[in-house]
CSV table of C-alpha atoms in Angstrom, one decimal:
chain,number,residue,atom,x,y,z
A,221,UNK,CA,98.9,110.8,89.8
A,222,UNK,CA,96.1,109.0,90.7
A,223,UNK,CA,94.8,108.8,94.7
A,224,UNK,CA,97.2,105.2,95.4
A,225,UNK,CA,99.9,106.9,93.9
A,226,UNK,CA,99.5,109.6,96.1
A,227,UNK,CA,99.1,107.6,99.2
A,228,UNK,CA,102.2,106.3,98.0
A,229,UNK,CA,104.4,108.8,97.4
A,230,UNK,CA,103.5,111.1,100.8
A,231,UNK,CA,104.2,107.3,102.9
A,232,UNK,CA,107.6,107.4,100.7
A,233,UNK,CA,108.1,111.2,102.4
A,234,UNK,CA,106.6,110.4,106.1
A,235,UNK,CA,109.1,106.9,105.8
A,236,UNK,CA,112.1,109.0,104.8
A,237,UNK,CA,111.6,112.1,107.2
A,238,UNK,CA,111.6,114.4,104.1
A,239,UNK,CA,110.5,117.4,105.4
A,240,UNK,CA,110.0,119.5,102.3
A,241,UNK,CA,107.1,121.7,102.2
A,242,UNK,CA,104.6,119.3,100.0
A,243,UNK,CA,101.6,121.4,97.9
A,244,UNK,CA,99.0,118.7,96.8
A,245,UNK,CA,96.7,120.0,93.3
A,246,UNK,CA,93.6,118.7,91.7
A,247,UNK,CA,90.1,119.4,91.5
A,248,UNK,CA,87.4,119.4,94.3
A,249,UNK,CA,85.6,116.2,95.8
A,250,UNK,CA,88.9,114.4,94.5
A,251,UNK,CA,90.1,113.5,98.1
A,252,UNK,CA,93.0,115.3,99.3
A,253,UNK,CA,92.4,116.2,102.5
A,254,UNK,CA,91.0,112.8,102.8
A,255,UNK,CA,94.3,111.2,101.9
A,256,UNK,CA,96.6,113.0,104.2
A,257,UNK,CA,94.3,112.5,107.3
A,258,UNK,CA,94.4,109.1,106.1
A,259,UNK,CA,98.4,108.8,106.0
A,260,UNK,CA,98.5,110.5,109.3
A,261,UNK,CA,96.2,107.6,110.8
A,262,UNK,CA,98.2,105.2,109.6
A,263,UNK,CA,102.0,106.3,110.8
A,264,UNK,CA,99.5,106.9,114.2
A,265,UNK,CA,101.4,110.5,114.4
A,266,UNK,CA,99.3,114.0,114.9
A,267,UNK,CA,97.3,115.8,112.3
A,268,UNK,CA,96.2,119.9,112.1
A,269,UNK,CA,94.2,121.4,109.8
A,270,UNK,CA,94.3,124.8,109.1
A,271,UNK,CA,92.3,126.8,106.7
A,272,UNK,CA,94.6,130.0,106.0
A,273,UNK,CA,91.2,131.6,104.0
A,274,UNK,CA,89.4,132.1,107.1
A,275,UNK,CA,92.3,133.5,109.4
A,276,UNK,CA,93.6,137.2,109.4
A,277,UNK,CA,97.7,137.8,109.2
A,278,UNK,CA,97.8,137.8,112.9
A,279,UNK,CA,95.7,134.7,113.5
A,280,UNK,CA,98.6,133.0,112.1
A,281,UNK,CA,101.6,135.0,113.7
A,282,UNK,CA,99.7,135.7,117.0
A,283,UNK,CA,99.2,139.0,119.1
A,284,UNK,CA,101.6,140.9,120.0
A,285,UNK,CA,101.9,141.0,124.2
A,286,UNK,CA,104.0,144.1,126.0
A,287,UNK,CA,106.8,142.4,128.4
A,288,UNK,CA,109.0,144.0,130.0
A,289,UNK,CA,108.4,147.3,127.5
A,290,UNK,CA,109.0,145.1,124.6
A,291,UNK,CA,105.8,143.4,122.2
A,292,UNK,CA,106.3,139.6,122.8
A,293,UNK,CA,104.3,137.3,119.9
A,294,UNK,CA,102.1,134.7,121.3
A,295,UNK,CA,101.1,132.5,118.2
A,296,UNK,CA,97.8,130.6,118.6
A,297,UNK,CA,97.1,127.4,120.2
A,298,UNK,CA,96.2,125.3,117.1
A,299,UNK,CA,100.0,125.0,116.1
A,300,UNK,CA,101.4,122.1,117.6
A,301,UNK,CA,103.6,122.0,120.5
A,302,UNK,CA,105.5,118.9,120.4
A,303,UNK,CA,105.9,115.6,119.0
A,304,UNK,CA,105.0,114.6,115.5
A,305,UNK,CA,102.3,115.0,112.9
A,306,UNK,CA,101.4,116.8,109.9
A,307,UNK,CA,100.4,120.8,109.8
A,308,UNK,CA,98.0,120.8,106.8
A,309,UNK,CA,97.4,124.1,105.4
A,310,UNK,CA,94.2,123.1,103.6
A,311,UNK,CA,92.9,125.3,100.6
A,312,UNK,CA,96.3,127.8,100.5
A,313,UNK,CA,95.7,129.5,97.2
A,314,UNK,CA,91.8,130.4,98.4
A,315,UNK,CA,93.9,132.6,100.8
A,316,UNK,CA,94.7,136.1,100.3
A,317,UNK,CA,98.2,137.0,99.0
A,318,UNK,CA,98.9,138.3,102.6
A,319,UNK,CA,97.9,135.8,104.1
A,320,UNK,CA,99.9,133.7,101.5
A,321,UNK,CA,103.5,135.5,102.7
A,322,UNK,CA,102.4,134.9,106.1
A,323,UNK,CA,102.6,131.4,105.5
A,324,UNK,CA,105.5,131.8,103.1
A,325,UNK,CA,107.8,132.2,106.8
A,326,UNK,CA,106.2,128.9,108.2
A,327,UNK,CA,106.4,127.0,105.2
A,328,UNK,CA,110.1,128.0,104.5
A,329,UNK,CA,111.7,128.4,107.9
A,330,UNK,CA,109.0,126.1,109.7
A,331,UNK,CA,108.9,129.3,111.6
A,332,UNK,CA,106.6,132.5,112.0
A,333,UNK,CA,106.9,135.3,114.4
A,334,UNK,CA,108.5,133.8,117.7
A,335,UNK,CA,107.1,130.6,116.7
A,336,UNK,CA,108.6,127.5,115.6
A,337,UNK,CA,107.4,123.9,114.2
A,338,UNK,CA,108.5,121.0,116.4
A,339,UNK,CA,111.3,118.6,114.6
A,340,UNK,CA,109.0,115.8,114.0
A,341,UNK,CA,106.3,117.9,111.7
A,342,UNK,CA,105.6,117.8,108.1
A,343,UNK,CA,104.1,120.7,106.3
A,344,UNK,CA,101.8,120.1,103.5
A,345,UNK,CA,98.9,122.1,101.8
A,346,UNK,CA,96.5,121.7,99.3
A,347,UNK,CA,94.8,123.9,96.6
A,348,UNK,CA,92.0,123.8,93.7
A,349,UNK,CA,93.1,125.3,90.2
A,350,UNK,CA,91.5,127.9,88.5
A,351,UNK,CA,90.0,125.7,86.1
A,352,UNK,CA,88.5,124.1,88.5
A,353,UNK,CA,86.3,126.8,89.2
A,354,UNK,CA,87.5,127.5,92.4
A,355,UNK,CA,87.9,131.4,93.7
A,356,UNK,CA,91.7,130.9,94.1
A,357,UNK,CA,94.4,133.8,93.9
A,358,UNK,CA,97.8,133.0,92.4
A,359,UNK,CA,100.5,131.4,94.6
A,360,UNK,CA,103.5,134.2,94.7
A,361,UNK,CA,106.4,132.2,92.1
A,362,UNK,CA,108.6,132.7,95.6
A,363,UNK,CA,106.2,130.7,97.4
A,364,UNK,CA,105.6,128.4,94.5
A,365,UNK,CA,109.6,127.5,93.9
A,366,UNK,CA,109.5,126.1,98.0
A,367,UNK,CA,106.8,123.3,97.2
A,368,UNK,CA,106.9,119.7,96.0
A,369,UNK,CA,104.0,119.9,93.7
A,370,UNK,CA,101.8,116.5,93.8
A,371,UNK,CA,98.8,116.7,90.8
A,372,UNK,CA,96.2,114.1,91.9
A,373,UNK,CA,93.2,112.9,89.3
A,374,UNK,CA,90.5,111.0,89.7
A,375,UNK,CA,91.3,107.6,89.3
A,376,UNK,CA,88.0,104.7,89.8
A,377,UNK,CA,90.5,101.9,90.7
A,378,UNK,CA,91.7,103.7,93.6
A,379,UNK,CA,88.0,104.8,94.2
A,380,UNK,CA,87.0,101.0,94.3
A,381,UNK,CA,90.0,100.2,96.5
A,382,UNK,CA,89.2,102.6,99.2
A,383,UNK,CA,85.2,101.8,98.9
A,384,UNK,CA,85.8,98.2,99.5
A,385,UNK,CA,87.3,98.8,102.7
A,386,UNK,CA,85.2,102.1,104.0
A,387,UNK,CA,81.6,100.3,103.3
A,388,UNK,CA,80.7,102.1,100.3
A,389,UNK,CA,77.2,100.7,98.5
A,390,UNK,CA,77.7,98.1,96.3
A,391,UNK,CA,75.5,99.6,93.5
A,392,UNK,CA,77.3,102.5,93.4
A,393,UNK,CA,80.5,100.9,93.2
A,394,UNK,CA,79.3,98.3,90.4
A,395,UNK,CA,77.7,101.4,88.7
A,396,UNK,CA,80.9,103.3,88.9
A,397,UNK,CA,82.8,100.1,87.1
A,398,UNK,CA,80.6,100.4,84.5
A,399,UNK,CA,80.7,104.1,84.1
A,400,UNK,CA,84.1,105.7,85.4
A,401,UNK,CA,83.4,108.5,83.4
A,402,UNK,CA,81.1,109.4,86.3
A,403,UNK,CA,83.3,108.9,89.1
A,404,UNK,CA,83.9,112.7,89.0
A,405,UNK,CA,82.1,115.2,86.2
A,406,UNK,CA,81.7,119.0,87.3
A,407,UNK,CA,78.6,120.7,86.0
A,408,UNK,CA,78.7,124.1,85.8
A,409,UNK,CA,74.9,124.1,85.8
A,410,UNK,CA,74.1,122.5,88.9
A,411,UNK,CA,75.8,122.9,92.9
A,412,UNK,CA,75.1,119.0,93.3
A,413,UNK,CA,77.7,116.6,90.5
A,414,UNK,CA,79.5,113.5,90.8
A,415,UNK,CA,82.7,113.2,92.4
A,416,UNK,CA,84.6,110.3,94.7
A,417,UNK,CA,83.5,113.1,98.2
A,418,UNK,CA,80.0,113.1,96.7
A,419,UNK,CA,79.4,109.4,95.6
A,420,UNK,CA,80.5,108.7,99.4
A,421,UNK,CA,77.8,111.0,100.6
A,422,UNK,CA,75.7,109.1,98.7
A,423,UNK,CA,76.2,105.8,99.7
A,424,UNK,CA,74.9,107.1,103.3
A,425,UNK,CA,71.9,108.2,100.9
A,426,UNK,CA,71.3,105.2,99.2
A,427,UNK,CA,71.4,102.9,102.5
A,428,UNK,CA,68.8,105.0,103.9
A,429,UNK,CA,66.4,105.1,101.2
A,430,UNK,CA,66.8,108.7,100.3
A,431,UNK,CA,67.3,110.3,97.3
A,432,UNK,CA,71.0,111.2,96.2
A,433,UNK,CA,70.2,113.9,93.5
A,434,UNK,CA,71.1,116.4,95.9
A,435,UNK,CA,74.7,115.5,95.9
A,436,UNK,CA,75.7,113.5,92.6
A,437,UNK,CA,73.1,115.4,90.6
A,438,UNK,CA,69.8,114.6,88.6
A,439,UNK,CA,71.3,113.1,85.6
A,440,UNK,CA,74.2,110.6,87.7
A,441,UNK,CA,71.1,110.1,89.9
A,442,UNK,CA,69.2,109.1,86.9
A,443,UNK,CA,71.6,106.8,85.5
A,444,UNK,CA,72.0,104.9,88.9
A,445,UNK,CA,68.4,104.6,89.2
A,446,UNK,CA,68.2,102.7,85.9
A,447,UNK,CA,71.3,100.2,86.7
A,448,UNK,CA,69.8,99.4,90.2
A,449,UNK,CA,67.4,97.8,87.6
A,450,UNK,CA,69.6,95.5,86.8
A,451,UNK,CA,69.9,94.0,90.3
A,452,UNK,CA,66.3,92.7,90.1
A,453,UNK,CA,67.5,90.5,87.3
A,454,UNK,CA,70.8,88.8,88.9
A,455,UNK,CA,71.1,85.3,90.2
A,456,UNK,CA,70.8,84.5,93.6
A,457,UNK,CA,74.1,85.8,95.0
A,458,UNK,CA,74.3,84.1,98.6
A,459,UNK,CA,73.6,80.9,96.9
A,460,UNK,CA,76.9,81.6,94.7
A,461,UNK,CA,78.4,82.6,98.1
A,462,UNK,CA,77.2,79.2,100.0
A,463,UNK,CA,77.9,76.9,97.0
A,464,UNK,CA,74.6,75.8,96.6
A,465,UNK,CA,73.8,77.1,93.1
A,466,UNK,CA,75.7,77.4,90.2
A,467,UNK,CA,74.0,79.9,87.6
A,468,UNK,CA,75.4,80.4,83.9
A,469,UNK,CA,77.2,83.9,83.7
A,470,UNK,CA,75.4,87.1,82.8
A,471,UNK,CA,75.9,88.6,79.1
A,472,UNK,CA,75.1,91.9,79.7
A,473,UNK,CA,78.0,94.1,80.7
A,474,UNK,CA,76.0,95.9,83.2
A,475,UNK,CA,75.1,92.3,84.6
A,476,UNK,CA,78.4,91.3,84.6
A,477,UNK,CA,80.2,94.0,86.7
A,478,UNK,CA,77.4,94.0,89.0
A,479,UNK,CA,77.5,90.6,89.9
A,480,UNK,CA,81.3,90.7,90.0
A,481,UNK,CA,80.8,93.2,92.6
A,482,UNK,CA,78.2,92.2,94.3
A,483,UNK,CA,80.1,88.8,95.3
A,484,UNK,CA,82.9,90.6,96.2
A,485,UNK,CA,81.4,92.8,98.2
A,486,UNK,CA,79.2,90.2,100.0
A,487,UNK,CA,81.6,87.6,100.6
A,488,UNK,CA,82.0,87.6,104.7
A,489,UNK,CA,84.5,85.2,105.1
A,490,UNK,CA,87.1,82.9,102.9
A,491,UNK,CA,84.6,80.1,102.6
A,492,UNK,CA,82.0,82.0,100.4
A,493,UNK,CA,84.9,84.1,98.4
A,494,UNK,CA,86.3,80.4,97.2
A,495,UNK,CA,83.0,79.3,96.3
A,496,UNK,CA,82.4,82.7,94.8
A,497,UNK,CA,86.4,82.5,93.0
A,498,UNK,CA,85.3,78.6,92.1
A,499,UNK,CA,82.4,79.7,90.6
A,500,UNK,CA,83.2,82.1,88.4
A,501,UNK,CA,86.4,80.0,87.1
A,502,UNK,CA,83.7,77.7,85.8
A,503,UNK,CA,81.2,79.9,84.1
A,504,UNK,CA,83.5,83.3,83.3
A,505,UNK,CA,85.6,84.9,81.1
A,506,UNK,CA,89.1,85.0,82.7
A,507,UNK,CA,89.0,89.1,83.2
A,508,UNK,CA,86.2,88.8,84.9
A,509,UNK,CA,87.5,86.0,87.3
A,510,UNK,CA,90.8,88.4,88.0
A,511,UNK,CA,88.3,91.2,88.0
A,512,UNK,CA,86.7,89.3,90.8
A,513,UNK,CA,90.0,87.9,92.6
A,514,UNK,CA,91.8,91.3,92.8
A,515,UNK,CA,88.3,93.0,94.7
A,516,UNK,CA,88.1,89.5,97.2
A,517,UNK,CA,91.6,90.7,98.0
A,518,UNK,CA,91.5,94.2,99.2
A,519,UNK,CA,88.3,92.9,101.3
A,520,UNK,CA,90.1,89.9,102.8
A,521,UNK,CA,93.4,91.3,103.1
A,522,UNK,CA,91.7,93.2,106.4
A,523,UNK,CA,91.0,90.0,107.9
A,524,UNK,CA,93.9,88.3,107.0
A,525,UNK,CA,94.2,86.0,103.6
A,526,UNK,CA,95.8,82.8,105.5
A,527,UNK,CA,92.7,81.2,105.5
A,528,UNK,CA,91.8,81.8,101.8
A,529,UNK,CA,95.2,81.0,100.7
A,530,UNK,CA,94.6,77.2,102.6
A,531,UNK,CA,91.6,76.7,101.3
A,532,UNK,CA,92.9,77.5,97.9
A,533,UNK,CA,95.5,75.0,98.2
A,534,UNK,CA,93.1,72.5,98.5
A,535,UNK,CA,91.5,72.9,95.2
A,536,UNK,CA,94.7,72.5,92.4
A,537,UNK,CA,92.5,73.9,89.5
A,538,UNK,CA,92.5,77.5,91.4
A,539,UNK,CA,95.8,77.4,92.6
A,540,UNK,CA,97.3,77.0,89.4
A,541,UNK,CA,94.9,79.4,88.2
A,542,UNK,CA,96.2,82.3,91.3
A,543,UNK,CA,99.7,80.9,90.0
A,544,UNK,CA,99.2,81.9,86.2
A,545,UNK,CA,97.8,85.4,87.1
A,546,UNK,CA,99.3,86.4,90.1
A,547,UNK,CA,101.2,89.4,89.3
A,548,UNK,CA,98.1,90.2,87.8
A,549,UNK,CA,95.8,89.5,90.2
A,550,UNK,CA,97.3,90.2,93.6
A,551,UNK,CA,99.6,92.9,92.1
């Protein structure tokens, strides 16, 4: 399932109280742990992770403690206490298989030793595969059989979603739309390759003028380098935005989905995205208009689309237009 999907199906458990032992899979860099801290944020409940490959059996159970001529457990302080959240046991199958059947107790009787979870906590976990390249043991079938197994992929809409909102670099995000195969390609060769984790380090990169090989890799680096090219030659975009200029449309496809984005992107309030929607009704293809429309939405819908939706109103040749594409458009 792609990343939304995800998002989707673990808000479908937290909304449900289903507290079955949840076991996310996919590759690195893909955004896991990213997601669950994320749906934890948003139902405003707690959130623990714990890395089982870099505690010992007893880290996990506790130390035994004589008490009254009998060894007492005391388990550790990073399990919760109380109230409600999510214990994340982050990268499970890099653990050993002791380590493994120490969780196995936790994850099947949301108890270990004299330990148990509070009522209001999930348990999840997460793991690489081996073809991944990831050291990983196998997961005991025992242990395996007590899981919901959740496979999550890369998936560049989701990626584009989730940019829009956290601030991402428009050129990377245009680039990306234009090349989705390098949302997320391992190299064996090389410690630095593309994924969703590293293209958000690189954005930080990018703003600062650095160089982002060390992260994506030469060869994504490369490629970026040559598409950032390609913002030298686009209209004016803030006098798109202000309604000021009115430009023919781009024939290049590397044109195109960068000025796409770079109007969504740039558009600060619901003025500039209708003179930015109104545009590009007049000059554009109509996938590029609901390409445009459906990006305008996930930025506006943080600020609220009332306003957008009035000003729309106004105008009878974009309403009708948001009426013949909605369920296309807004989804």
């Amino acid at each position: 399932m792609s990343p939304a999907e995800l998002t989707q199906y673990l808000s479908g458990l937290i909304e449900h109280r289903i507290q079955l032992a949840t076991m996310l899979w996919g590759p690195p860099g893909v955004g896991k742990s990213s997601i669950v801290a994320q749906t934890a944020r948003r139902y405003g409940i707690g959130f623990i992770d714990v890395r089982l490959s870099q505690l010992a059996p007893t880290d996990l159970r506790g130390l035994p403690v004589p008490l009254d001529g009998v060894s007492r457990w005391y388990p550790p302080e990073f399990l919760p206490r109380e109230g409600e959240g999510i214990l994340f046991l982050d990268e499970l199958n890099m653990a050993p298989p002791t380590m493994q059947g120490m969780a196995q107790q936790l994850i099947l009787d949301r108890k270990v030793g004299s330990y148990e979870l509070p009522e209001g906590w999930f348990v999840w976990a997460a793991g690489n595969r081996k073809e991944d390249r990831a050291a990983v043991f196998d997961m005991p079938a025992p242990l395996a059989n007590r899981f919901i197994h959740l496979e999550v992929t890369p998936d560049f809409d989701s990626f584009k979603a989730y940019g829009l909102q956290a601030g991402i670099d428009e050129r990377i995000l245009a680039f990306l739309a234009f090349r989705p195969a390098l949302l997320h390609q391992m190299d064996a060769k090389s410690p630095a390759w593309p994924s969703p984790r590293s293209w958000e380090m690189a954005s930080h990169l990018l703003k600062a003028g650095l160089d982002i090989a060390p992260v994506v890799g030469e060869a994504a680096a490369a490629e970026l380098a040559a598409y950032e090219q390609v913002y030298g030659m686009l209209p004016e975009l803030s006098g798109i935005l202000e309604g000021r200029l009115s430009p023919p449309f781009p024939e290049e496809p590397s044109a195109r989905y960068a000025l796409t984005m770079g109007l969504a992107f740039r558009a600060e309030n619901a003025r500039q995205a209708l003179n930015a929607f109104r545009w590009m009704v007049e000059v554009a293809p109509s996938e590029w208009v609901q390409l445009l429309v459906c990006d305008l939405y996930r930025r506006l819908k943080v600020q609220g689309l009332g306003e957008f939706a009035l000003l729309v109103r106004e105008e009878p040749r974009l309403q009708a237009y948001l009426a013949e594409y909605r369920e296309l458009v807004l989804g």
